[in-house]
Tab-separated table of C-alpha atoms in Angstrom:
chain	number	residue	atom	x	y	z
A	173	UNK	CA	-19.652	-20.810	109.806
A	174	UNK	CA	-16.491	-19.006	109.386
A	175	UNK	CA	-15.915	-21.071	105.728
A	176	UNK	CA	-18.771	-19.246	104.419
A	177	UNK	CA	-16.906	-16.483	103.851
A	178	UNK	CA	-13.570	-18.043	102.596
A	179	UNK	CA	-12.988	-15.515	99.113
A	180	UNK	CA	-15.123	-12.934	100.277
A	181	UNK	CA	-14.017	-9.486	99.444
A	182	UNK	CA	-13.534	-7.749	102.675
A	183	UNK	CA	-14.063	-3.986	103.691
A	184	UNK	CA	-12.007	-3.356	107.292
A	185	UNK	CA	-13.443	0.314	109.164
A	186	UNK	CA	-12.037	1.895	112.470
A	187	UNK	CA	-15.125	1.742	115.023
A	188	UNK	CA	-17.175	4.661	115.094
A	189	UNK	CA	-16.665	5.460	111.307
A	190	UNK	CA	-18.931	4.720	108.794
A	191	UNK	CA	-19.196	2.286	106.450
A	192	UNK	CA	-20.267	1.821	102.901
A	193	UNK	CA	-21.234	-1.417	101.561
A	194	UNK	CA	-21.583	-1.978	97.558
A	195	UNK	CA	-23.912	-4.525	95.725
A	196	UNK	CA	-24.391	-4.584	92.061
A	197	UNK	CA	-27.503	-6.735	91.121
A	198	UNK	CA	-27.960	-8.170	88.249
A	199	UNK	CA	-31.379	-7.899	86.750
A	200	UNK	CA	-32.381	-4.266	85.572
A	201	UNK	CA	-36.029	-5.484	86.029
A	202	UNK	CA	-35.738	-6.290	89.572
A	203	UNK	CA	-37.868	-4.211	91.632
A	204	UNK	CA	-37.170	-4.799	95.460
A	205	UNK	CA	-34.153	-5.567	97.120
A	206	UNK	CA	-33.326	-6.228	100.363
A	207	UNK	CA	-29.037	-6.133	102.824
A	208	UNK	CA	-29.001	-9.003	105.021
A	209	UNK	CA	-26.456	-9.525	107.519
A	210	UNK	CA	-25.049	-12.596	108.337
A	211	UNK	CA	-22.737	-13.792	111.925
A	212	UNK	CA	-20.821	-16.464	111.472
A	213	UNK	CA	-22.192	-19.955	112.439
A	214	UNK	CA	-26.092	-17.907	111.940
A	215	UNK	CA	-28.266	-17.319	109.505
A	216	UNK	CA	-29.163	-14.242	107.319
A	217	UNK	CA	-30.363	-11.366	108.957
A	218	UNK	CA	-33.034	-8.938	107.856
A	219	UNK	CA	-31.483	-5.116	107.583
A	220	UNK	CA	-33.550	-3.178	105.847
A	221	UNK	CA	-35.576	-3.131	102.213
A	222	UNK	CA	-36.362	-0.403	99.329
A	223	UNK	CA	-38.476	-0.847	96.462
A	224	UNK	CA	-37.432	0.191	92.983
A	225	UNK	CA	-39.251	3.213	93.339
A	226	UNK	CA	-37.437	5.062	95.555
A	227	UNK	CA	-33.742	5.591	95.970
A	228	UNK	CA	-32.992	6.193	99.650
A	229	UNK	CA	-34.354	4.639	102.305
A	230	UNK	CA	-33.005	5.125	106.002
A	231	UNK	CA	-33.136	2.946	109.135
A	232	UNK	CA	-31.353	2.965	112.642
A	233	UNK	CA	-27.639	3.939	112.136
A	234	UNK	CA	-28.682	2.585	108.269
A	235	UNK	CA	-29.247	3.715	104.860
A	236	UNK	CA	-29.813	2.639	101.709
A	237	UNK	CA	-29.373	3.717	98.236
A	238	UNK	CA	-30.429	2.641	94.861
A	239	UNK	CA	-28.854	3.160	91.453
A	240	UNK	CA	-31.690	1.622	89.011
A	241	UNK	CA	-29.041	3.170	86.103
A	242	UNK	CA	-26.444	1.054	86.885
A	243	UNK	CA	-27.641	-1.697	88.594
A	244	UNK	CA	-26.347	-0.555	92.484
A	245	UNK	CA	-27.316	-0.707	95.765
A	246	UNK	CA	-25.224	0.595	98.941
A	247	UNK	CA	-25.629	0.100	102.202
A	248	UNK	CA	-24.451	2.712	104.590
A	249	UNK	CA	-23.608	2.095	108.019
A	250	UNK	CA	-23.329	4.952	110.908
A	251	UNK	CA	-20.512	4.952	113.728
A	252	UNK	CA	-19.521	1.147	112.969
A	253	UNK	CA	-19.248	-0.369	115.850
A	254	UNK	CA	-18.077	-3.955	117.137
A	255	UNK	CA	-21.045	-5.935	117.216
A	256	UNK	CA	-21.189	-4.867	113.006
A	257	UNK	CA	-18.809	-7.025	112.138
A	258	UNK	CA	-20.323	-9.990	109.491
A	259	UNK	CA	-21.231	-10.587	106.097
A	260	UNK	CA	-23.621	-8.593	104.583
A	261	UNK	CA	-25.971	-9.692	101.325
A	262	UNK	CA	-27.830	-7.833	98.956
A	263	UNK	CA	-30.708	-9.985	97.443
A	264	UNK	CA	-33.033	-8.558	94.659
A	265	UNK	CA	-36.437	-9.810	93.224
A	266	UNK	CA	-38.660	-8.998	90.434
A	267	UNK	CA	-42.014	-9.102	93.209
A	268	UNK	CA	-44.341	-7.251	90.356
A	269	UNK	CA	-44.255	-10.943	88.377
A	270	UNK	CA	-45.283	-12.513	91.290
A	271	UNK	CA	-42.076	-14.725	91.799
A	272	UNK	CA	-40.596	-15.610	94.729
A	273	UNK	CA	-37.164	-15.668	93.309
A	274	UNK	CA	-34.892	-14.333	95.521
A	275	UNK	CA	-31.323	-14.368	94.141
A	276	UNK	CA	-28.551	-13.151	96.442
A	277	UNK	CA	-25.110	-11.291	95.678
A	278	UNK	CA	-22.301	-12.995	97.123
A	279	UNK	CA	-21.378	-10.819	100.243
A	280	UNK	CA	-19.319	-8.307	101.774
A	281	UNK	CA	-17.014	-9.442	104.771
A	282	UNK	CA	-17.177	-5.752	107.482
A	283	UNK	CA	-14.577	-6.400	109.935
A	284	UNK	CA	-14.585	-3.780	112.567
A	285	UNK	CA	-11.428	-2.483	113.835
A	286	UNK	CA	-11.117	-1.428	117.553
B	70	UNK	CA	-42.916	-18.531	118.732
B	71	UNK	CA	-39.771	-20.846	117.494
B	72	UNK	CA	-39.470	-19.057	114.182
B	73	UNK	CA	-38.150	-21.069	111.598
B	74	UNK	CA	-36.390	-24.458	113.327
B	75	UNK	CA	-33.924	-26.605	110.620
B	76	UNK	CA	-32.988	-30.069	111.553
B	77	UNK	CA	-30.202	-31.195	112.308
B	78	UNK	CA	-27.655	-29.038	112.200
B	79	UNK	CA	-24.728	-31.209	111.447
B	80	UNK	CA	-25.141	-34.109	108.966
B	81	UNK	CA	-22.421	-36.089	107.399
B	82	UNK	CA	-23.439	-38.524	104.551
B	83	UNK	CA	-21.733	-41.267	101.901
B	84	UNK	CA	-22.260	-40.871	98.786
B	85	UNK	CA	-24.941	-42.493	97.732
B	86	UNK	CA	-26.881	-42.068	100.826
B	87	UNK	CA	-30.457	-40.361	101.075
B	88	UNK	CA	-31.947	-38.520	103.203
B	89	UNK	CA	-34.238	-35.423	104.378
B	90	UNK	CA	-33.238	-32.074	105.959
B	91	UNK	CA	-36.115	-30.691	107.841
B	92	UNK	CA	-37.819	-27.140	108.397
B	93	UNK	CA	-40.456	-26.172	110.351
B	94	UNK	CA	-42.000	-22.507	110.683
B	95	UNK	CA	-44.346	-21.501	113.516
B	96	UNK	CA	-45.202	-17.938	112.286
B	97	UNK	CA	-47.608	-18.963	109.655
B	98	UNK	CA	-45.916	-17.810	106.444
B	99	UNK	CA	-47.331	-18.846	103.255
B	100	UNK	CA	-43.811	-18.564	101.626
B	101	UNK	CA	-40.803	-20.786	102.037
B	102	UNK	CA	-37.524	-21.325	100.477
B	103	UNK	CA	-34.481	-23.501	100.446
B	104	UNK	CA	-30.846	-22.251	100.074
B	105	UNK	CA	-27.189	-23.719	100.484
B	106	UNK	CA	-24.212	-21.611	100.753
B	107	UNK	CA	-20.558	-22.283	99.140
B	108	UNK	CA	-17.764	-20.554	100.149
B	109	UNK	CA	-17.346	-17.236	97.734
B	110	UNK	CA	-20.992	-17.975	96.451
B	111	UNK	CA	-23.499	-16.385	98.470
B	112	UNK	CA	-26.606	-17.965	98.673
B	113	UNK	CA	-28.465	-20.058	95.743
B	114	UNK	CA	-32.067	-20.554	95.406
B	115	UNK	CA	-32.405	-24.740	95.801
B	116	UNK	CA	-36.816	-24.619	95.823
B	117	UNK	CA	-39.276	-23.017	97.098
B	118	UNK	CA	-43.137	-22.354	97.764
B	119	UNK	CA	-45.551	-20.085	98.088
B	120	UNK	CA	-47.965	-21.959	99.896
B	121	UNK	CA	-49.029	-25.536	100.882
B	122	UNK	CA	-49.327	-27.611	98.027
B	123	UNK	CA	-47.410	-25.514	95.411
B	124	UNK	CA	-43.636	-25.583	94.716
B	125	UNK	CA	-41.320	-24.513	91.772
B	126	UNK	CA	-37.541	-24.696	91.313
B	127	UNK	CA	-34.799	-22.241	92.265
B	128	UNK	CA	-31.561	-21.820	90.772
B	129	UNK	CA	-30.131	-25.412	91.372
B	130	UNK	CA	-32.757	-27.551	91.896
B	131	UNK	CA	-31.320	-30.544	90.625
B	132	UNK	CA	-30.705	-33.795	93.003
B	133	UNK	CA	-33.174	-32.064	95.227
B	134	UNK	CA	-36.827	-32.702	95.816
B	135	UNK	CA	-39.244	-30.468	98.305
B	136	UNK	CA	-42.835	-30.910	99.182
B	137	UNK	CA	-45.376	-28.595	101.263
B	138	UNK	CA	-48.245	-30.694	102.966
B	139	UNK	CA	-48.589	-28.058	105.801
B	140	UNK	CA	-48.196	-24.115	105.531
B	141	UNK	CA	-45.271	-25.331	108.477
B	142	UNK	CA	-43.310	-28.012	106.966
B	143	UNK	CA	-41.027	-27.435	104.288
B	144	UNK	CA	-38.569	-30.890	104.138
B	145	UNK	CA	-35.922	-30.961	101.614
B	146	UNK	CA	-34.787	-34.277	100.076
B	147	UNK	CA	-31.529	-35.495	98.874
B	148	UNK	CA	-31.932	-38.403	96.423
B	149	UNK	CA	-28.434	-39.859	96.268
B	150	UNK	CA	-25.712	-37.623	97.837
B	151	UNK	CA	-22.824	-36.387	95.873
B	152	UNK	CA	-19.862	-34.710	97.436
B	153	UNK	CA	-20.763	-31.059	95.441
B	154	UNK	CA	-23.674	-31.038	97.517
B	155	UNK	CA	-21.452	-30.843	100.628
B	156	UNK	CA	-22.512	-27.168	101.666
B	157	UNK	CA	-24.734	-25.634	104.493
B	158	UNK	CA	-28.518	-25.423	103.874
B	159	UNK	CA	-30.722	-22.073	104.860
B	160	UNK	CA	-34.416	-22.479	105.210
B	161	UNK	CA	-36.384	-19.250	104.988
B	162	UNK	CA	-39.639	-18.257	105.215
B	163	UNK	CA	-41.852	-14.925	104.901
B	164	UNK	CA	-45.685	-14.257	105.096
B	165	UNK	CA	-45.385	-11.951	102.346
B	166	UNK	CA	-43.329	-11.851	99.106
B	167	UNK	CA	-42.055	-7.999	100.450
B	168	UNK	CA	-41.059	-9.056	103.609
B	169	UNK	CA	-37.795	-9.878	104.223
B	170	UNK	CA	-36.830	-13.081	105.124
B	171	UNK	CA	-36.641	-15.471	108.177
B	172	UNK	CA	-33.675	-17.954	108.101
B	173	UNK	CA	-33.085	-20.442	110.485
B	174	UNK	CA	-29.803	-21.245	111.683
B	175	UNK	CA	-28.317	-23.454	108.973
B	176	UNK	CA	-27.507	-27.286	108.400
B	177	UNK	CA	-23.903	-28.390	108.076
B	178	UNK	CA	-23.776	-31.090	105.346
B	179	UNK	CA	-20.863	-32.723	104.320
B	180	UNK	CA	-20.559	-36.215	101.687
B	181	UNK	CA	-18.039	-37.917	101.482
């Protein structure tokens, strides 16, 4: 698994800070989106979702936000810890055409620093 | 309850060579998909369907065929290998189109 994330662009945080993970998507139409996270040798991970409509949208020791003006999501994560460490993916979709198109960014590598 | 089960997870083919990565979902979802993952790529949308019977074309769909007979099986098909399809494969699934999805855990294929 670990050659998945050969070329990744990599964001290193001390445990217990917090972390902030960037996406920029690429289609101003799309109107859900969706982090995954991703271990190494496993697949994608559900995180958490938000729908074009809003622009925050927490979860356990997670939040997102969205940017509709220029095309950005972030995903913030509270007191990093260990177990964090992976690739995360932001995927968007246009769901309101009724397509099924998922298309993913290419990742963010967290490494968690003890 | 299995989740979504991809076969096999290590696969090493000649060029030339056919054959058929499986996936098989147990949680009744209408929607499937097939992905492979490159190194600095992310994911890319190979097929997918939204039900038995119906399928459409992703973002590289070509030297791939998929078919849905059953609402559980999803097989992918690779007509005559070629080395840039050395990669590893994600099935995914999802009962609705705004749920998030279900991956299994990945084949390894490499052509050489």
């Amino acid at each position: 698994g670990e050659s998945v994330g050969l070329h990744l662009p990599t964001l290193s945080v001390q445990e217990g800070d917090n972390s902030i993970i960037n996406c920029a998507y690429s289609n101003s139409a799309s109107d859900y989106f969706i982090w995954y996270k991703q271990e190494s040798g496993k697949g994608p991970q559900f995180i958490i979702d938000i729908r074009s409509n809003m622009d925050k949208r927490q979860g356990q020791r997670v939040t997102v936000l969205l940017n509709k003006t220029v095309k950005h999501l972030s995903l913030q994560i509270a007191a990093t810890q260990p177990g964090d460490s992976a690739v995360y993916f932001c995927a968007e979709n246009l769901v309101a055409s009724g397509t099924y198109k998922y298309i993913f960014g290419t990742g963010t590598r967290l490494k968690v620093l003890a | 309850n299995a989740g979504v089960t991809q076969t096999p997870k290590f696969q090493v083919l000649k060029t030339g060579q056919s054959m058929t990565l499986q996936c098989a979902q147990d949680m009744n979802h209408e929607y499937m998909s097939w992905y492979r993952q490159d190194p600095g790529m992310g994911l890319r949308l190979i097929h997918y369907s939204v039900g038995a019977g119906i399928t459409d074309q992703g973002e590289v769909p070509n030297g791939y065929n998929v078919s849905r007979s059953t609402t559980e099986d999803f097989p992918l098909r690779l007509l005559s290998a070629a080395p840039s399809q050395t990669s590893v494969y994600f099935c995914a699934s999802s009962y609705r189109v705004t749920d998030g999805y279900t991956f299994g855990s990945g084949t390894r294929l490499t052509v050489v």
